[in-house]
């Protein structure tokens, strides 16, 4: 006996694309900064880990468009806003040129 054909296709919900922390860090270091949407929680989780290691700086973008630097431990409470990830300065001080002479 032949079974009737069906045109129903099951679609699995698309999971958020998680970026490996190394590739995330490479993208930020290559461009100097990277913007993240408010709903990109997978990438934000990787960024929090890199911030804890001192490899990235995180800025929360406020409602008026101004950035606010997030200190270690603050990032998990600011997941509902867009972020900007920044390459830290070589000297470790914001605004001081890095080893190549370019501002971080």
XYZ file of N, CA and C in Angstrom:
312
model
N 0.826 -1.181 0.000
C 0.000 0.000 0.000
C 0.872 1.247 0.000
N 0.508 2.210 -0.781
C 1.246 3.464 -0.847
C 0.716 4.446 0.172
N 1.645 5.139 0.823
C 1.267 6.169 1.797
C 1.009 7.472 1.058
N 0.043 8.263 1.502
C -0.202 9.544 0.828
C 0.960 10.511 1.067
N 1.269 11.258 0.044
C 2.348 12.243 0.169
C 1.862 13.426 0.997
N 2.795 14.035 1.677
C 2.453 15.195 2.492
C 3.422 16.331 2.158
N 2.960 17.523 2.275
C 3.826 18.666 2.007
C 4.189 19.413 3.285
N 4.066 18.752 4.411
C 4.394 19.355 5.690
C 5.870 19.132 5.978
N 6.572 20.222 6.246
C 7.993 20.147 6.563
C 8.183 20.719 7.957
N 8.831 19.968 8.797
C 9.067 20.427 10.167
C 10.287 21.328 10.184
N 10.121 22.546 10.654
C 11.228 23.489 10.784
C 11.632 23.569 12.245
N 12.905 23.447 12.481
C 13.410 23.592 13.837
C 13.661 25.068 14.088
N 13.375 25.551 15.299
C 13.660 26.961 15.585
C 15.154 27.236 15.451
N 15.459 28.345 14.861
C 16.859 28.708 14.648
C 17.463 29.205 15.956
N 18.469 28.534 16.393
C 19.155 28.937 17.617
C 20.078 30.107 17.324
N 20.347 30.891 18.335
C 21.267 32.009 18.172
C 22.643 31.472 17.801
N 23.277 32.151 16.877
C 24.605 31.743 16.445
C 25.598 32.134 17.531
N 26.234 31.153 18.082
C 27.224 31.415 19.121
C 28.595 31.523 18.477
N 29.293 32.584 18.787
C 30.633 32.779 18.264
C 31.638 32.299 19.292
N 32.600 31.593 18.808
C 33.674 31.146 19.681
C 34.388 32.390 20.205
N 34.754 32.432 21.484
C 35.409 33.623 22.037
C 36.648 34.066 21.255
N 37.397 33.124 20.709
C 38.596 33.504 19.963
C 38.237 34.256 18.684
N 37.231 33.776 17.950
C 36.854 34.464 16.714
C 36.234 35.829 17.027
N 35.514 35.915 18.140
C 34.946 37.199 18.551
C 36.059 38.198 18.854
N 37.046 37.762 19.607
C 38.169 38.626 19.954
C 38.931 39.042 18.692
N 39.131 38.129 17.752
C 39.831 38.454 16.512
C 39.060 39.496 15.704
N 37.725 39.380 15.671
C 36.914 40.360 14.927
C 37.011 41.741 15.557
N 36.965 41.799 16.887
C 37.058 43.088 17.588
C 38.445 43.687 17.389
N 39.494 42.890 17.519
C 40.856 43.397 17.384
C 41.138 43.865 15.958
N 40.562 43.193 14.961
C 40.780 43.586 13.565
C 40.102 44.910 13.237
N 38.914 45.134 13.795
C 38.164 46.348 13.463
C 38.295 47.450 14.508
N 38.728 47.111 15.710
C 38.830 48.091 16.778
C 37.607 48.116 17.671
N 36.432 47.831 17.080
C 35.194 47.761 17.869
C 34.167 46.940 17.098
N 33.157 46.489 17.811
C 32.104 45.685 17.208
C 30.806 45.983 17.939
N 29.754 46.285 17.189
C 28.442 46.547 17.789
C 27.659 45.249 17.898
N 26.928 45.098 19.002
C 26.078 43.926 19.219
C 24.647 44.377 19.448
N 23.708 43.653 18.840
C 22.291 43.929 19.067
C 21.919 43.545 20.491
N 20.838 44.101 20.968
C 20.388 43.831 22.330
C 20.027 42.363 22.532
N 19.552 41.685 21.493
C 19.102 40.300 21.648
C 20.180 39.257 21.334
N 21.400 39.665 21.097
C 22.489 38.731 20.762
C 23.145 38.215 22.049
N 22.409 37.418 22.784
C 22.863 36.955 24.104
C 24.028 35.977 24.026
N 24.103 35.170 22.982
C 25.194 34.200 22.865
C 26.541 34.911 22.718
N 26.581 35.930 21.867
C 27.819 36.673 21.673
C 28.147 37.484 22.915
N 27.128 38.022 23.569
C 27.359 38.784 24.796
C 27.948 37.911 25.891
N 27.506 36.662 25.975
C 28.045 35.751 26.988
C 29.538 35.522 26.758
N 29.934 35.361 25.497
C 31.357 35.197 25.178
C 32.122 36.474 25.501
N 31.512 37.624 25.231
C 32.161 38.909 25.499
C 32.377 39.116 27.003
N 31.429 38.701 27.822
C 31.561 38.833 29.279
C 32.767 38.039 29.765
N 32.945 36.835 29.206
C 34.091 36.014 29.591
C 35.403 36.691 29.181
N 35.442 37.250 27.968
C 36.654 37.927 27.498
C 36.923 39.202 28.289
N 35.866 39.886 28.723
C 36.039 41.076 29.551
C 36.642 40.692 30.904
N 36.197 39.583 31.465
C 36.718 39.130 32.758
C 38.213 38.823 32.678
N 38.662 38.400 31.504
C 40.083 38.116 31.298
C 40.879 39.367 30.921
N 40.180 40.482 30.745
C 40.849 41.730 30.384
C 41.168 41.858 28.910
N 40.522 41.045 28.064
C 40.818 41.047 26.641
C 39.882 41.945 25.832
N 38.768 42.354 26.399
C 37.798 43.230 25.734
C 37.262 44.254 26.714
N 36.822 45.375 26.177
C 36.068 46.369 26.942
C 34.647 46.347 26.406
N 33.684 46.535 27.290
C 32.275 46.533 26.887
C 31.664 47.874 27.239
N 30.957 48.452 26.254
C 30.180 49.667 26.483
C 28.720 49.357 26.220
N 27.871 49.784 27.128
C 26.424 49.685 26.962
C 25.983 50.943 26.227
N 25.146 50.798 25.203
C 24.632 51.953 24.475
C 23.301 52.349 25.112
N 23.284 53.545 25.685
C 22.106 54.020 26.403
C 21.005 54.428 25.413
N 19.808 54.705 25.918
C 18.660 55.053 25.077
C 18.914 56.307 24.235
N 19.724 57.244 24.750
C 20.012 58.467 23.991
C 21.205 58.302 23.051
N 21.765 57.087 22.972
C 22.865 56.815 22.052
C 24.249 56.986 22.637
N 24.341 57.423 23.869
C 25.655 57.609 24.483
C 26.161 56.275 25.051
N 27.449 56.020 24.924
C 27.996 54.787 25.482
C 28.341 54.948 26.959
N 28.214 53.861 27.700
C 28.601 53.836 29.106
C 29.452 52.598 29.323
N 30.692 52.800 29.755
C 31.619 51.688 29.976
C 31.116 50.815 31.109
N 31.061 49.518 30.866
C 30.637 48.563 31.885
C 31.868 47.986 32.567
N 31.860 48.029 33.866
C 32.940 47.443 34.641
C 32.709 45.936 34.751
N 33.740 45.224 35.146
C 33.592 43.780 35.348
C 32.496 43.534 36.376
N 31.614 42.612 36.069
C 30.509 42.295 36.961
C 29.235 43.050 36.630
N 29.313 44.153 35.903
C 28.121 44.929 35.537
C 27.451 44.414 34.271
N 28.194 43.730 33.425
C 27.701 43.365 32.100
C 26.488 42.443 32.154
N 26.463 41.517 33.069
C 25.342 40.573 33.131
C 24.027 41.274 33.464
N 24.076 42.412 34.113
C 22.874 43.169 34.425
C 22.454 44.115 33.313
N 23.233 44.192 32.249
C 22.945 45.129 31.151
C 22.716 44.402 29.838
N 22.142 43.221 29.901
C 21.957 42.412 28.687
C 20.810 42.899 27.804
N 19.975 43.802 28.289
C 18.812 44.232 27.528
C 19.080 45.420 26.604
N 20.281 45.927 26.573
C 20.633 47.070 25.715
C 21.682 46.636 24.698
N 21.798 47.377 23.592
C 22.885 47.095 22.643
C 24.244 47.370 23.292
N 25.260 46.694 22.819
C 26.616 46.854 23.337
C 27.564 47.215 22.212
N 28.686 47.777 22.607
C 29.820 47.947 21.702
C 31.014 47.311 22.397
N 31.671 46.404 21.692
C 32.867 45.758 22.208
C 34.073 46.499 21.660
N 35.046 46.739 22.513
C 36.215 47.520 22.128
C 37.499 46.762 22.423
N 38.464 47.029 21.593
C 39.810 46.523 21.827
C 40.422 47.373 22.938
N 40.933 46.749 23.990
C 41.538 47.551 25.060
C 42.859 48.161 24.602
N 43.207 49.269 25.204
C 44.478 49.913 24.882
C 45.625 49.033 25.373
N 46.724 49.055 24.662
C 47.894 48.264 25.023
C 48.354 48.607 26.425
N 48.283 49.889 26.768
C 48.718 50.336 28.088
C 47.726 49.970 29.178
N 46.515 49.573 28.767
C 45.480 49.243 29.741
C 44.683 50.450 30.192
N 45.030 51.631 29.679
C 44.308 52.851 30.053
C 43.518 53.354 28.854
N 42.191 53.593 29.010
C 41.388 54.071 27.898
C 41.921 55.397 27.355
N 41.922 55.488 26.014
C 42.351 56.722 25.371
C 43.834 56.839 25.130
N 44.639 55.985 25.744
C 46.080 56.007 25.530
C 46.377 55.135 24.319
N 47.169 55.621 23.361
C 47.439 54.821 22.157
C 47.998 53.454 22.486
N 47.635 52.477 21.644
C 48.150 51.130 21.853
C 49.571 51.013 21.299
N 50.084 49.799 21.249
C 51.473 49.580 20.832
C 51.760 50.038 19.423
N 50.750 50.053 18.538
C 50.954 50.495 17.160
C 50.760 51.981 16.981
N 50.498 52.694 18.061
C 50.313 54.128 17.984
C 48.904 54.557 17.628
N 47.990 53.598 17.494
C 46.613 53.927 17.152
C 45.753 53.958 18.409
N 44.813 54.889 18.483
C 43.932 54.892 19.658
C 43.120 53.615 19.708
N 42.875 53.125 20.903
C 42.097 51.879 21.050
C 40.634 52.154 20.837
